[in-house]
Coordinates of C-alpha atoms in Angstrom, one line a residue:
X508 CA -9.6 31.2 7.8
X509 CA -8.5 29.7 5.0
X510 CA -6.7 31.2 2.1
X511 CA -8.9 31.6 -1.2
X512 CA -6.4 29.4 -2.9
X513 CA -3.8 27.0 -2.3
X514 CA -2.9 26.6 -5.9
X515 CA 1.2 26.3 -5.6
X516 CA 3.8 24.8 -6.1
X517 CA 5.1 23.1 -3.1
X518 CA 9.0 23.3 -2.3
X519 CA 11.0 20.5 -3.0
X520 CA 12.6 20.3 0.0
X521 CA 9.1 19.6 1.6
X522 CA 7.7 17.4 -1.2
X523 CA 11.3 15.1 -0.5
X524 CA 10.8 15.4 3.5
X525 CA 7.1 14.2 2.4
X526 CA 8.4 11.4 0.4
X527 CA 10.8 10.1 2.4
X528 CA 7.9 9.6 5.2
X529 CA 6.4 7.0 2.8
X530 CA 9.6 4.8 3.0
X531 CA 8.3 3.4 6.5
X532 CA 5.7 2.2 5.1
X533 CA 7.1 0.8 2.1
X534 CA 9.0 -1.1 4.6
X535 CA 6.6 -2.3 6.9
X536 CA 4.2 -3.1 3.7
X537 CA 7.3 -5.2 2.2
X538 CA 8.1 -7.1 5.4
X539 CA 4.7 -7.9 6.7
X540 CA 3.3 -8.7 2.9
X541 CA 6.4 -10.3 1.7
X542 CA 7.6 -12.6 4.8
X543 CA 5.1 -12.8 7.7
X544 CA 2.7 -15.4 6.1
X545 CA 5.8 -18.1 5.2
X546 CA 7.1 -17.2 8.3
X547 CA 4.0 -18.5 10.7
X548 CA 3.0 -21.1 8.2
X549 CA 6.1 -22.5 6.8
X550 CA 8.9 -21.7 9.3
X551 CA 6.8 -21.9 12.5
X552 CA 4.3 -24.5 11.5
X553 CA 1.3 -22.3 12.1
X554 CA -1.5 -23.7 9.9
X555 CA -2.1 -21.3 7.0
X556 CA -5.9 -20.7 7.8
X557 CA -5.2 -20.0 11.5
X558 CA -2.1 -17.7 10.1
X559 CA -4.6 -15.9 7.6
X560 CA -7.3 -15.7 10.7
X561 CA -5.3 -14.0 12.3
X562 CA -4.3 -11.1 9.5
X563 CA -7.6 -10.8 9.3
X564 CA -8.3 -10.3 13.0
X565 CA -6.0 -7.2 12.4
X566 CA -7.7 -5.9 9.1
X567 CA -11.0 -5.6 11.0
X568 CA -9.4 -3.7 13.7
X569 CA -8.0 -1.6 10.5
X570 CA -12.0 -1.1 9.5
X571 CA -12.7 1.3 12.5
X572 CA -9.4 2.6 13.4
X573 CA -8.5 3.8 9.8
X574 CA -11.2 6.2 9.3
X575 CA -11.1 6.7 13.1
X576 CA -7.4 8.3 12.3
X577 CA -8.6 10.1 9.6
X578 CA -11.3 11.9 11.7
X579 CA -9.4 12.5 14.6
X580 CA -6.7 14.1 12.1
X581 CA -9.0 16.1 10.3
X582 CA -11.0 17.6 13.6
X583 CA -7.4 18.2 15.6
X584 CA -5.8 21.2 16.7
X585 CA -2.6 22.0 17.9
X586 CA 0.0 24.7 17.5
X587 CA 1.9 21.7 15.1
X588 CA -1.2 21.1 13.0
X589 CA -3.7 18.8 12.8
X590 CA -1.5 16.0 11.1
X591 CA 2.1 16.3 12.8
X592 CA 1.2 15.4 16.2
X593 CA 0.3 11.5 15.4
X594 CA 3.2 11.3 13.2
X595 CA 5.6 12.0 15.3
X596 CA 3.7 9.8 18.1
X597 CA 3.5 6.9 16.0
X598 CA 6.9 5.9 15.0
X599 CA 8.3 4.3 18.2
X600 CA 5.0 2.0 18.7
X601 CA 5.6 1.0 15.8
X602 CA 8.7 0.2 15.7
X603 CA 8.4 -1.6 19.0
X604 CA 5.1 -4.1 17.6
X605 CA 6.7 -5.1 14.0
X606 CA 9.8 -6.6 16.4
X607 CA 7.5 -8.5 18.4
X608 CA 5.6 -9.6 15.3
X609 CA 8.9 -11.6 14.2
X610 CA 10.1 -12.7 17.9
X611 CA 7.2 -15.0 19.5
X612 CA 8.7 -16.8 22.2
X613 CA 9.7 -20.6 21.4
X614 CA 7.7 -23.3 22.7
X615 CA 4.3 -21.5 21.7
X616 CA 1.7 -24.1 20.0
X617 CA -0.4 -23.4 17.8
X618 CA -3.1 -21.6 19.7
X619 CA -0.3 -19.5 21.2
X620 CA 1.3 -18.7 18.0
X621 CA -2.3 -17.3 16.1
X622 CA -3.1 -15.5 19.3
X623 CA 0.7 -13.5 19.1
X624 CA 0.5 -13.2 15.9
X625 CA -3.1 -11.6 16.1
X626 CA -2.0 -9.4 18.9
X627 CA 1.4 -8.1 17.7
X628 CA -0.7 -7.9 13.8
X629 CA -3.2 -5.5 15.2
X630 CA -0.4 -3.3 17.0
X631 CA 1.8 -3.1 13.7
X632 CA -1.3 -1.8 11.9
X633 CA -2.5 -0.3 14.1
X634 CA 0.6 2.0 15.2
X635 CA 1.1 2.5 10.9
X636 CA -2.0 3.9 10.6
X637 CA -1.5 6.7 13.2
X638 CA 1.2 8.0 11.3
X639 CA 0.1 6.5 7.6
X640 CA -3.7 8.2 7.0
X641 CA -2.5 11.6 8.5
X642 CA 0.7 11.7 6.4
X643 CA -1.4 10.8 3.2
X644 CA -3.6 13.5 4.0
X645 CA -0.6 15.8 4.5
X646 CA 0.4 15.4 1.2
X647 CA -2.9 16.1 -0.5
X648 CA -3.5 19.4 1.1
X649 CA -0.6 21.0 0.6
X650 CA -1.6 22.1 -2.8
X651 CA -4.9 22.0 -4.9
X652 CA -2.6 22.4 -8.1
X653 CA -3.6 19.4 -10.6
X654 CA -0.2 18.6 -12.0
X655 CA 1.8 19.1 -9.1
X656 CA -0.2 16.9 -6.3
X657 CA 0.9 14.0 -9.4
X658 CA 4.3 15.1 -8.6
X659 CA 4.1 14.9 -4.7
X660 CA 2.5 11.1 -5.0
X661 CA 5.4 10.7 -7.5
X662 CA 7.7 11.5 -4.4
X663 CA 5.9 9.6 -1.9
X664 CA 5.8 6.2 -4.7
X665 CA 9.3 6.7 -5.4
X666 CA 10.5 6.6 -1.6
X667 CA 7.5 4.2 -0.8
X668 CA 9.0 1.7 -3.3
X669 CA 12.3 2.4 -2.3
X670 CA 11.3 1.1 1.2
X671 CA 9.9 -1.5 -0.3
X672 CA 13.3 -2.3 -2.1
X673 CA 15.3 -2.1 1.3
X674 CA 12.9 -4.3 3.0
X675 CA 13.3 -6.9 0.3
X676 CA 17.0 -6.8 -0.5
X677 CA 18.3 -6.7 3.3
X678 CA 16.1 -9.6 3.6
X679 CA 16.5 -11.8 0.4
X680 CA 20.2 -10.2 0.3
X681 CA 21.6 -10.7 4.0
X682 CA 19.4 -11.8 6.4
X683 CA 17.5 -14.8 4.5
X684 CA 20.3 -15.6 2.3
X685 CA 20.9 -19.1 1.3
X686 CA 24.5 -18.5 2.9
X687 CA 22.8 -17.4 6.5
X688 CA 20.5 -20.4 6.3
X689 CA 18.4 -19.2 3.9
X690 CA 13.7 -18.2 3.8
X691 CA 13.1 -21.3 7.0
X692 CA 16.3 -20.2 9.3
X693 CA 13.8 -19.2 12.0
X694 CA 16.8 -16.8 13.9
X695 CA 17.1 -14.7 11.5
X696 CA 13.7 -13.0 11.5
X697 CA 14.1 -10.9 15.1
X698 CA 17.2 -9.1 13.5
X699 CA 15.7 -8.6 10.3
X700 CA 12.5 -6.8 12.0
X701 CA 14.7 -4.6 14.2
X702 CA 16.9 -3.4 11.4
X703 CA 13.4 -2.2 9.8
X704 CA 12.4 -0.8 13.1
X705 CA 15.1 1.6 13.1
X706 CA 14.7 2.9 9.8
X707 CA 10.9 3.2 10.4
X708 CA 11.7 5.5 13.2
X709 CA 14.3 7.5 11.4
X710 CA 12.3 8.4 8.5
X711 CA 8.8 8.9 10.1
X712 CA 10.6 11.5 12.0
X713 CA 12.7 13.5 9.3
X714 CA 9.2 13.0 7.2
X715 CA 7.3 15.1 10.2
X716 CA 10.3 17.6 10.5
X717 CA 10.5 18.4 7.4
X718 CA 7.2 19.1 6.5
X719 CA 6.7 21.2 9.8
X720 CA 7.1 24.6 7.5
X721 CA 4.3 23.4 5.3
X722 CA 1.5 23.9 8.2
X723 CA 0.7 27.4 7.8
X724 CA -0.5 26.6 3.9
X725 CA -2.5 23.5 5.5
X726 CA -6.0 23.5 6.3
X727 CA -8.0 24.0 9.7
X728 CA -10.0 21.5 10.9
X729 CA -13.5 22.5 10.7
X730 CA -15.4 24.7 13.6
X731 CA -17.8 21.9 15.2
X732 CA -19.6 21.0 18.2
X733 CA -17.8 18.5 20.4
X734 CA -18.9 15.4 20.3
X735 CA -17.6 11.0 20.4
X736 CA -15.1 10.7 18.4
X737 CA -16.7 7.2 17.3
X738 CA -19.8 9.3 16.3
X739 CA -17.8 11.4 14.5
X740 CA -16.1 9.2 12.5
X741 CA -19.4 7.4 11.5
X742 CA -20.5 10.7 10.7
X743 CA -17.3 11.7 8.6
X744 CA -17.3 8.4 7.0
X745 CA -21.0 8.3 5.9
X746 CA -20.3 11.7 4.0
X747 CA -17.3 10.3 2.4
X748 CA -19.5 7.6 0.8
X749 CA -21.8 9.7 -0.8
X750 CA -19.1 11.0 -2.8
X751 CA -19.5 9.2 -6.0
X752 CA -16.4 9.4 -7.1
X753 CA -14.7 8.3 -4.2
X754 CA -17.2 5.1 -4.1
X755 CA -15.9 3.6 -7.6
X756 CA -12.9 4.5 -6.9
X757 CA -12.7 3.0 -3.2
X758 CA -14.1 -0.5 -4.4
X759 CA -12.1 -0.6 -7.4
X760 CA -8.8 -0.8 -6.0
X761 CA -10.4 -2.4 -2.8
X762 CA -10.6 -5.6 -4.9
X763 CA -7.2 -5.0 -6.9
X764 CA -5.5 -4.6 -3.2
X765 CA -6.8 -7.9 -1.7
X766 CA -5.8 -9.9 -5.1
X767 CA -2.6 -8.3 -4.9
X768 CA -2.6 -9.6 -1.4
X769 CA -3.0 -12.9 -2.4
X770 CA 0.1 -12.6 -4.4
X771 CA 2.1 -11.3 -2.3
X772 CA 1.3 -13.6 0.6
X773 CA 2.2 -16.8 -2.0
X774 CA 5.3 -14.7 -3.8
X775 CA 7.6 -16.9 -2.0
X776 CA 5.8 -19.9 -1.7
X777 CA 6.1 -19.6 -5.8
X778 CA 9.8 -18.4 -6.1
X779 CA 10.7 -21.7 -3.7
X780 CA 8.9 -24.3 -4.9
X781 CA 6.9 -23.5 -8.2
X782 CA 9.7 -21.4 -9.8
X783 CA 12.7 -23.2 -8.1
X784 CA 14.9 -20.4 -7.8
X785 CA 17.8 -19.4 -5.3
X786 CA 17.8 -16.5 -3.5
X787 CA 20.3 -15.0 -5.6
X788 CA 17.6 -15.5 -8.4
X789 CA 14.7 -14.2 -5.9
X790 CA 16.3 -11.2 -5.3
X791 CA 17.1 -10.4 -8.5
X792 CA 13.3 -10.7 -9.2
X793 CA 12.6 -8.2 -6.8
X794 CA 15.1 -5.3 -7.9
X795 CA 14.2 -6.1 -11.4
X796 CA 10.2 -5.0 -10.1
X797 CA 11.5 -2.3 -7.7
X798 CA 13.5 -0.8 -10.7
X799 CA 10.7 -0.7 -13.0
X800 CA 8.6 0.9 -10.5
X801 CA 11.1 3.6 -9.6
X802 CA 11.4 4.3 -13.3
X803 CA 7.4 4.2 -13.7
X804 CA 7.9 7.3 -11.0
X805 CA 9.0 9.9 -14.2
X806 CA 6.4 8.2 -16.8
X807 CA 3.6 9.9 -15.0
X808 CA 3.3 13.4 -15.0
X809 CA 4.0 13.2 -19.2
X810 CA 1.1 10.6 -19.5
X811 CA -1.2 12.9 -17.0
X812 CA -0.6 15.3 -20.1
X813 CA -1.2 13.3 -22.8
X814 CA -4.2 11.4 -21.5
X815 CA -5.8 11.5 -18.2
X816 CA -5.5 9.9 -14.6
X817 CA -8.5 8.0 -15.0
X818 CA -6.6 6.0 -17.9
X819 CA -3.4 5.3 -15.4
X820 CA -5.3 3.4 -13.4
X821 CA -7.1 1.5 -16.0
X822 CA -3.5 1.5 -17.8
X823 CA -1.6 0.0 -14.7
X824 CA -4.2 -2.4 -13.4
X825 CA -4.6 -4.1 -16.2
X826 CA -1.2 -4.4 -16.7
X827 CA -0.6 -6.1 -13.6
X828 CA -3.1 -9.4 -14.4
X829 CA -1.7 -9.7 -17.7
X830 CA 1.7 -9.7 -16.3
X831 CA 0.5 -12.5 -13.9
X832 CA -1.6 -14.0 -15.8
X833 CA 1.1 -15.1 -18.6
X834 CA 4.3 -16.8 -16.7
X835 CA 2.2 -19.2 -14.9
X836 CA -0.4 -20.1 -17.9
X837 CA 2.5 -20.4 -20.1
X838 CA 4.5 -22.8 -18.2
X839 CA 1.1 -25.0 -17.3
X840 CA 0.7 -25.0 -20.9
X841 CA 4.7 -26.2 -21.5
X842 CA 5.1 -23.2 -23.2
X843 CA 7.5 -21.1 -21.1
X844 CA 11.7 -21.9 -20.4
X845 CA 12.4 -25.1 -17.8
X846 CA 13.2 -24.5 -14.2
X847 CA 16.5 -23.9 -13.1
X848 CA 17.6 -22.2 -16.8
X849 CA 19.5 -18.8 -17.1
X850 CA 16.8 -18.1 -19.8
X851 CA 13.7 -18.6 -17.2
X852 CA 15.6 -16.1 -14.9
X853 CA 16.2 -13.5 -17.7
X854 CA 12.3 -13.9 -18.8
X855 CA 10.8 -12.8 -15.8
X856 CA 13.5 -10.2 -14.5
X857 CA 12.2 -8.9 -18.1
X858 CA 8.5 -9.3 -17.3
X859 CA 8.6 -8.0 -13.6
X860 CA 10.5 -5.1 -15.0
X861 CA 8.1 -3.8 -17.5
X862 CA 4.9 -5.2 -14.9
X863 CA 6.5 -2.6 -12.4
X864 CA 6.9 0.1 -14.7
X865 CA 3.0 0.4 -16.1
X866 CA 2.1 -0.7 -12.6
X867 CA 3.3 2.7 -11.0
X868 CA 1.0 4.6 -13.3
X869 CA -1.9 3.4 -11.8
X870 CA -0.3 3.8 -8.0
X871 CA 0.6 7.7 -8.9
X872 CA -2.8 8.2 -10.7
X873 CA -4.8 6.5 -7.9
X874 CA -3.3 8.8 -5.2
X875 CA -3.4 11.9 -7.5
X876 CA -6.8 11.6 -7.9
X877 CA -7.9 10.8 -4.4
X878 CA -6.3 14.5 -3.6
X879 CA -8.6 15.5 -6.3
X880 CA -11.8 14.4 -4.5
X881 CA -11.3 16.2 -1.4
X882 CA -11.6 19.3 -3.8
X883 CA -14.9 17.8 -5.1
X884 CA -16.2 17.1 -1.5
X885 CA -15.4 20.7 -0.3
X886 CA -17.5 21.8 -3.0
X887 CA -20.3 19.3 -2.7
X888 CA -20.3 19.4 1.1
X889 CA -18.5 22.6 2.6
X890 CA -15.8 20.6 4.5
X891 CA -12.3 19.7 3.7
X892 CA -12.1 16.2 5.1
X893 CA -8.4 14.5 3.9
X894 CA -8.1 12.6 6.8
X895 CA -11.6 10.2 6.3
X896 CA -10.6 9.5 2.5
X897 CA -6.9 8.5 3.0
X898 CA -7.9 6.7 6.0
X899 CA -10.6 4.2 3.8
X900 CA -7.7 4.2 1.3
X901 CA -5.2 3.0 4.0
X902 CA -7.6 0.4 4.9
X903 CA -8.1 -0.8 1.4
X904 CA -3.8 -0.7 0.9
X905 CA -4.1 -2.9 4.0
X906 CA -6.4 -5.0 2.8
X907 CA -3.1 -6.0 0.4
X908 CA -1.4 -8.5 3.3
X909 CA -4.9 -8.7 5.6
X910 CA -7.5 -10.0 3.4
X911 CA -4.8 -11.4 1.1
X912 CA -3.0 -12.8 3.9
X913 CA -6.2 -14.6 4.8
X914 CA -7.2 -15.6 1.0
X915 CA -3.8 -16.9 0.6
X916 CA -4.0 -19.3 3.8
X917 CA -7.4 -20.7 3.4
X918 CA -6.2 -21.5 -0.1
X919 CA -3.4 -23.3 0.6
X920 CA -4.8 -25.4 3.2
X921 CA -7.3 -26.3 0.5
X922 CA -4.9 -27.6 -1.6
X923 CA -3.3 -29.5 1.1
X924 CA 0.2 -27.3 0.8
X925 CA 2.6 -29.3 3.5
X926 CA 3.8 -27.4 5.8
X927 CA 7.5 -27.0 7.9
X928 CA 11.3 -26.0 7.6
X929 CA 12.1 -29.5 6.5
X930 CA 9.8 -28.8 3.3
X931 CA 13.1 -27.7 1.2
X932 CA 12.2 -27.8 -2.4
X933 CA 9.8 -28.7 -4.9
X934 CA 10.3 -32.2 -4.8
X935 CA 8.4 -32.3 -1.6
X936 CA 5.8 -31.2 -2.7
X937 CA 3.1 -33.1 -4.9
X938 CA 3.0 -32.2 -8.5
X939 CA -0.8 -31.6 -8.4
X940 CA -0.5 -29.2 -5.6
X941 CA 2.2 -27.0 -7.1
X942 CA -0.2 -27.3 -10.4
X943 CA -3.0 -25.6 -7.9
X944 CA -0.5 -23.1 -6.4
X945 CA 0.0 -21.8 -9.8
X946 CA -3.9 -21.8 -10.8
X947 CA -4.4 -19.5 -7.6
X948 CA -1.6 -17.3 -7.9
X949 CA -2.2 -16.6 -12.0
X950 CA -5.2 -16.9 -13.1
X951 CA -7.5 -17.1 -10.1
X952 CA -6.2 -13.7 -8.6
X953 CA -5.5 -12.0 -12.2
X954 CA -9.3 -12.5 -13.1
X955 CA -10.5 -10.5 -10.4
X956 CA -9.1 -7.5 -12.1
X957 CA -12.2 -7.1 -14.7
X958 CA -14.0 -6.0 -11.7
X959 CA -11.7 -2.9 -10.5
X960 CA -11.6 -2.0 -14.3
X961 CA -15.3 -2.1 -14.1
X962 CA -15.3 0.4 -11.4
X963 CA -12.8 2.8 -12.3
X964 CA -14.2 3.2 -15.9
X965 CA -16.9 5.0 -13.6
X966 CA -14.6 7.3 -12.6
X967 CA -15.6 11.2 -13.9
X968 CA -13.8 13.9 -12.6
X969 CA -11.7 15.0 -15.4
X970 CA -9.3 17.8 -14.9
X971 CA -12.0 20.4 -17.0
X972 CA -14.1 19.5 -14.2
X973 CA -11.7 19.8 -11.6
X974 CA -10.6 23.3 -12.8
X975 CA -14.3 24.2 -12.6
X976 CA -14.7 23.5 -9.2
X977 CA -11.4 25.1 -7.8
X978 CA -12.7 28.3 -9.5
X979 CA -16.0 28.0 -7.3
X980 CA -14.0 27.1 -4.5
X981 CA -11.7 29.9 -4.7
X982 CA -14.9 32.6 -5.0
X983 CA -16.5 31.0 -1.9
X984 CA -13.1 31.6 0.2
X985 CA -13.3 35.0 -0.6
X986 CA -16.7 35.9 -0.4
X987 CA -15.8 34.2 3.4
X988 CA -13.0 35.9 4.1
X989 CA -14.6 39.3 3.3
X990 CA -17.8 38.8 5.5

């Protein structure tokens, strides 16, 4: 039976083991979103709508086996819980996949190369979301506290970002530096994928150790008739949706995921031939982001207090299009510094900084308030149900380097982007076609922004309401536990 109330405050030691868990997939979501695209299309020659076909292969494999995670979480018992079990299970699969997504044989054409990248894809993801959407879910029942759940998602952005920051300066740092042969040195990718491997392993598991003390404050999985687990999940999944709350939140950041996506799949397509920089330069680029979203990790709990998590999100989001928006306008318009100037560099370490830091308010405030609607559910429906929400929110993160992976490649077979290691700098490339790579990396992604506002301005649990409902919650425990 569950306790009346599991309003605490969570030990740090568990919140950091909880954290730390998120730094696999900051590094698997860094590596895949940052690398794999310009890997297939530009190192290996794979066209870019066959390269983004394939990504998207793997997101719709993401579509049933996210929320099929989430259910199987939610209705599993075990003397470790209901979440441990996949976590630890997970970590060597995945390991094992995201090397043989950077190591396809040589000699593969182009058939071959889309169908091993569509394989090895769908086992990455796959194998990330067995540990991903019950680890999420771990993190939102271990206290129905308001303030402190912002504080565990702080933890688990902090270390997610962190990975993030590993995964981008071992790359742009060491393994793709211009002194090791720089982004199209094609033997350099297997290394760089097992040096993530490890590290995914190592902190998966001292993620699932660690929390192991938190599972008697956890909740049970619900008493129900057996039944297929597909059937359940259908069943879980439908009664997720009618949450309303969940629904604008869900599409809203759906959309803002998938533009990201688009970004991220062209970020070095841009820094190479658009921006012109080194990989000195790139990197710096990349810490100067990574350090404004680290910092953006102790902004958040103060502006929960002085305003509300709905206005994070809003805050962050928008944010993020201005911030991409503006570089690329400006310099179409002549009206930012010249390529291969100090003062270019210093501008937008400046602007990636600060894009970073009002960035992370919305990623802290969108996971904070997911906890919050599991609350909401259990009073609406009767049944906690973590598992099902974090695993449509894993799908829609995924949708960052799936959908966006695809976007990215139709797009730049539409404007004819050449393709191959011998395509070195910007003078390769047509000056109308870098013109278009800009346009679709600025202002085509940024616009599609308006819409996720739109949605989460529909967002209305406040934290009055959410108090209200705990209290309910709290008197139907006990009038349970005393029948």
């Amino acid at each position: 039976m569950q306790a009346s109330t599991n309003d605490r405050l969570v030990p740090f030691s568990s919140k950091l083991a909880f954290g730390i868990g998120q730094f696999a997939e900051g590094l698997k979501n860094t590596g895949f979103g940052l690398f794999i695209l310009f890997y297939y299309n530009q190192v290996l020659g794979l066209s870019g709508t066959l390269a983004g076909g394939a990504l998207f292969i793997a997101l719709m494999f993401d579509a049933v086996t996210d929320p099929l995670a989430g259910s199987l979480s939610d209705n599993f018992r075990s003397k470790f819980g209901r979440r441990h079990p996949f976590m630890y299970a997970s970590a060597v699969p995945l390991a094992l996949a995201f090397y043989g997504l950077f190591s396809p044989p040589e000699g593969m054409g182009e058939w071959g190369l889309f169908a091993w990248l569509s394989i090895f894809a769908v086992l990455t993801r796959g194998a990330m979301t067995l540990y991903h959407v019950p680890h999420l879910a771990l993190g939102a029942e271990m206290t129905e506290n308001y303030q402190e759940r912002t504080r565990i998602v702080a933890f688990r952005q902090f270390f997610g970002t962190s990975g993030g920051a590993m995964a981008a300066i071992i790359g742009l740092g060491y393994f793709f530096a211009d002194d090791n042969g720089g982004r199209l040195a094609v033997e350099n990718y297997s290394p760089y994928a097992l040096a993530l491997g490890v590290m995914m392993v190592v902190t998966i598991w001292w993620s699932a150790w660690g929390t192991q003390k938190e599972i008697p404050h956890l909740s049970q999985p619900p008493e129900r008739p057996r039944q297929n687990p597909l059937v359940q999940m259908i069943g879980d999944a439908k009664e997720a949706f009618s949450n309303q709350s969940f629904r604008w939140l869900f599409f809203g950041v759906l959309i803002v995921f998938i533009m990201a996506g688009v970004n991220g799949a062209l970020d070095l397509y841009m820094l190479q031939y658009f921006w012109e920089f080194s990989g000195e330069e790139m990197l710096f680029l990349q810490i100067a982001s990574i350090v404004g979203l680290l910092l953006g990790v102790f902004l958040t709990a103060p502006l929960h207090k002085l305003t509300s998590k709905r206005f994070g999100v809003l805050l962050g989001t928008g944010a993020w299009a201005i911030f991409q928006l503006i570089p690329v306008v400006f310099r179409l318009l002549d009206w930012f510094p010249e390529n291969g100037t100090t003062v270019l560099t210093y501008t937008l370490v400046v602007m990636k900084f600060f894009q970073g830091l009002i960035l992370q308010q919305a990623f802290i405030s969108f996971g904070s308030m997911m906890a919050d609607i599991t609350d909401e559910h259990e009073y609406q429906s009767g049944v906690r149900q973590e598992g099902i929400f974090f695993g449509a929110i894993a799908f829609s993160s995924k949708a960052t380097s799936g959908f966006g992976n695809f976007v990215g490649g139709i797009g730049l077979d539409i404007i004819s982007w050449p393709r191959g290691a011998d395509i070195k700098t910007a003078a390769d490339i047509p000056a109308d076609t870098l013109v278009n790579l800009g346009l679709l990396y600025g202002p085509v992604v940024a616009a599609f922004a308006v819409i996720s506002l739109w949605c989460y301005s529909h967002y209305k649990l406040t934290r009055q309401r959410h108090e209200e409902i705990l209290k309910e919650l709290r008197l139907r425990r006990e009038r349970g536990s005393s029948t």
